[in-house]
C-alpha positions in Angstrom: 51.0 -86.4 132.2 51.2 -83.7 129.6 48.1 -85.1 127.8 46.0 -84.6 130.9 47.2 -81.0 131.4 46.5 -80.2 127.7 43.1 -81.7 127.9 42.2 -79.8 131.0 43.5 -76.6 129.5 41.4 -77.2 126.4 38.3 -77.9 128.5 38.8 -74.9 130.7 39.4 -72.6 127.7 36.3 -73.9 126.1 34.3 -73.2 129.2 35.7 -69.6 129.4 35.0 -68.9 125.8 31.5 -70.3 125.9 30.7 -68.0 128.9 32.0 -65.0 126.9 30.4 -65.8 123.6 27.0 -67.5 123.4 27.4 -68.2 119.7 30.1 -70.8 120.4 28.8 -74.4 120.1 31.0 -77.4 121.0 30.2 -80.7 119.3 31.6 -84.0 120.5 31.6 -87.4 118.7 30.9 -89.6 121.8 34.3 -88.5 123.3 33.2 -85.8 125.7 35.0 -87.4 128.6 38.3 -87.4 126.7 37.9 -84.1 124.8 36.7 -82.3 127.9 33.2 -81.6 126.5 31.9 -82.9 129.8 33.3 -79.8 131.5 30.8 -77.7 129.5 27.8 -80.0 130.3 28.6 -79.6 134.0 28.2 -75.8 133.8 24.4 -75.0 133.9 24.8 -71.6 132.3 26.6 -72.9 129.2 25.4 -76.6 129.0 23.2 -75.8 126.0 26.3 -74.9 124.1 27.5 -78.6 124.0 26.1 -81.1 121.6 26.9 -84.8 121.9 26.7 -86.2 118.4 27.4 -89.8 119.2 29.6 -92.0 117.0 29.0 -89.9 113.9 32.0 -87.8 113.0 30.9 -87.1 109.5 27.5 -85.9 110.7 29.2 -83.8 113.4 31.2 -82.0 110.7 28.0 -81.5 108.6 26.2 -80.1 111.6 29.1 -77.8 112.3 28.8 -76.5 108.8 25.1 -75.8 109.3 25.7 -74.0 112.6 28.4 -71.9 111.0 26.1 -71.0 108.1 23.6 -69.5 110.6 26.2 -67.5 112.5 27.3 -69.9 115.3 31.0 -70.7 116.0 31.3 -74.5 116.1 34.2 -76.4 117.8 34.3 -80.0 116.8 36.1 -82.3 119.2 37.2 -85.8 118.3 40.4 -87.8 117.8 42.4 -87.2 114.7 42.2 -90.8 113.6 38.4 -90.4 113.1 
């Protein structure tokens, strides 16, 4: 039960932060349903701040580095095992 609450809190916080700061970009490695990235996709005003990277965790981290280099604030969401 605590996992669901933590996930929901994480997703809601990401949505709030994305609304406040358009430089935040959330990247998911094909786990948006579990890491709450889908909450961002469902919000039309911030949907562009979510990037689904597919099953490519290493590429996600490289993309996050590039985004940070140009002034964006990336949040990478995946499971620790990956």
